PDB file of C-alpha atoms in Angstrom:
ATOM      1  CA  MET A   1     156.111 171.735-138.985  1.00 95.00           C
ATOM      2  CA  PHE A   2     158.694 174.355-140.520  1.00 97.00           C
ATOM      3  CA  LYS A   3     161.151 176.530-138.745  1.00 97.00           C
ATOM      4  CA  ILE A   4     162.633 179.738-140.441  1.00 97.00           C
ATOM      5  CA  GLN A   5     165.576 181.799-139.086  1.00 97.00           C
ATOM      6  CA  PHE A   6     167.091 184.809-140.611  1.00 96.00           C
ATOM      7  CA  ARG A   7     168.675 188.140-139.887  1.00 95.00           C
ATOM      8  CA  ASN A   8     166.471 191.175-140.240  1.00 93.00           C
ATOM      9  CA  PRO A   9     167.835 194.588-141.638  1.00 93.00           C
ATOM     10  CA  GLN A  10     168.842 195.622-138.016  1.00 94.00           C
ATOM     11  CA  GLY A  11     170.838 192.518-137.734  1.00 93.00           C
ATOM     12  CA  ARG A  12     168.573 190.736-135.237  1.00 95.00           C
ATOM     13  CA  LEU A  13     167.776 187.141-135.497  1.00 96.00           C
ATOM     14  CA  VAL A  14     164.250 186.310-136.424  1.00 96.00           C
ATOM     15  CA  THR A  15     162.707 182.824-135.729  1.00 96.00           C
ATOM     16  CA  ALA A  16     159.169 181.524-136.533  1.00 96.00           C
ATOM     17  CA  GLN A  17     157.481 178.182-136.729  1.00 96.00           C
ATOM     18  CA  PHE A  18     154.550 177.503-139.216  1.00 96.00           C
ATOM     19  CA  HIS A  19     152.845 174.397-140.496  1.00 96.00           C
ATOM     20  CA  ASP A  20     152.009 176.066-143.806  1.00 96.00           C
ATOM     21  CA  PRO A  21     154.853 176.087-146.371  1.00 95.00           C
ATOM     22  CA  ALA A  22     153.155 179.098-148.035  1.00 95.00           C
ATOM     23  CA  GLU A  23     153.872 181.302-145.053  1.00 95.00           C
ATOM     24  CA  ILE A  24     157.464 179.975-144.725  1.00 95.00           C
ATOM     25  CA  ARG A  25     157.856 180.849-148.461  1.00 95.00           C
ATOM     26  CA  LYS A  26     156.490 184.378-147.909  1.00 95.00           C
ATOM     27  CA  LEU A  27     158.850 184.890-145.005  1.00 94.00           C
ATOM     28  CA  ALA A  28     161.792 183.669-146.949  1.00 95.00           C
ATOM     29  CA  ASP A  29     160.950 185.956-149.922  1.00 95.00           C
ATOM     30  CA  LYS A  30     160.655 188.879-147.651  1.00 94.00           C
ATOM     31  CA  ALA A  31     163.958 188.096-145.944  1.00 95.00           C
ATOM     32  CA  ARG A  32     165.764 187.898-149.154  1.00 94.00           C
ATOM     33  CA  ARG A  33     164.214 191.209-150.415  1.00 94.00           C
ATOM     34  CA  ASP A  34     165.083 193.019-147.063  1.00 95.00           C
ATOM     35  CA  VAL A  35     168.546 191.634-146.899  1.00 93.00           C
ATOM     36  CA  PRO A  36     169.878 190.492-150.375  1.00 91.00           C
ATOM     37  CA  ASP A  37     173.352 189.582-149.152  1.00 92.00           C
ATOM     38  CA  ALA A  38     172.945 185.818-148.219  1.00 88.00           C
ATOM     39  CA  SER A  39     175.914 185.953-145.867  1.00 89.00           C
ATOM     40  CA  VAL A  40     174.232 188.780-143.846  1.00 92.00           C
ATOM     41  CA  CYS A  41     170.668 187.343-144.153  1.00 93.00           C
ATOM     42  CA  GLN A  42     171.707 183.981-142.939  1.00 95.00           C
ATOM     43  CA  LEU A  43     168.484 182.352-144.061  1.00 95.00           C
ATOM     44  CA  ARG A  44     167.833 178.876-142.868  1.00 96.00           C
ATOM     45  CA  ILE A  45     164.710 176.771-143.020  1.00 97.00           C
ATOM     46  CA  ARG A  46     164.278 173.422-141.325  1.00 97.00           C
ATOM     47  CA  GLN A  47     161.410 170.826-141.423  1.00 96.00           C
ATOM     48  CA  VAL A  48     160.558 168.173-138.800  1.00 96.00           C
ATOM     49  CA  ALA A  49     161.565 164.811-140.153  1.00 95.00           C
ATOM     50  CA  VAL A  50     161.943 161.275-138.727  1.00 95.00           C
ATOM     51  CA  ASP A  51     165.378 159.822-138.289  1.00 91.00           C
ATOM     52  CA  GLU A  52     165.251 156.364-139.840  1.00 91.00           C
ATOM     53  CA  ALA A  53     167.848 154.756-137.623  1.00 93.00           C
ATOM     54  CA  SER A  54     166.528 156.020-134.357  1.00 94.00           C
ATOM     55  CA  GLY A  55     162.939 156.971-134.977  1.00 93.00           C
ATOM     56  CA  ASP A  56     163.619 160.173-133.420  1.00 95.00           C
ATOM     57  CA  PHE A  57     162.155 163.482-134.606  1.00 95.00           C
ATOM     58  CA  VAL A  58     164.979 165.808-135.929  1.00 96.00           C
ATOM     59  CA  TRP A  59     165.082 169.179-137.876  1.00 95.00           C
ATOM     60  CA  ALA A  60     166.211 168.620-141.340  1.00 96.00           C
ATOM     61  CA  ASP A  61     167.595 171.465-143.495  1.00 96.00           C
ATOM     62  CA  CYS A  62     165.343 172.256-146.347  1.00 96.00           C
ATOM     63  CA  THR A  63     166.427 175.868-147.174  1.00 94.00           C
ATOM     64  CA  ALA A  64     167.173 174.900-150.904  1.00 93.00           C
ATOM     65  CA  ASP A  65     163.639 173.928-151.354  1.00 92.00           C
ATOM     66  CA  PHE A  66     162.411 177.517-150.583  1.00 89.00           C
ATOM     67  CA  THR A  67     165.053 179.490-152.284  1.00 83.00           C
ATOM     68  CA  ARG A  68     165.000 178.338-155.869  1.00 74.00           C
TER      69      ARG A  68
END
């Protein structure tokens, strides 16, 4: 499961969740095209991961994997 958050050209926060990384990549590419200034777009992508110490499910940042 992936979660993506970014600001659209109107400045509103957009949030979506998908299982398919291809959908996340499409949304990330669109967000960066629509708002090329990274400080304004505030693109953030996270993936569900398991914390090894506690065994809990956590959201781990994976933005860099989708913005190369």
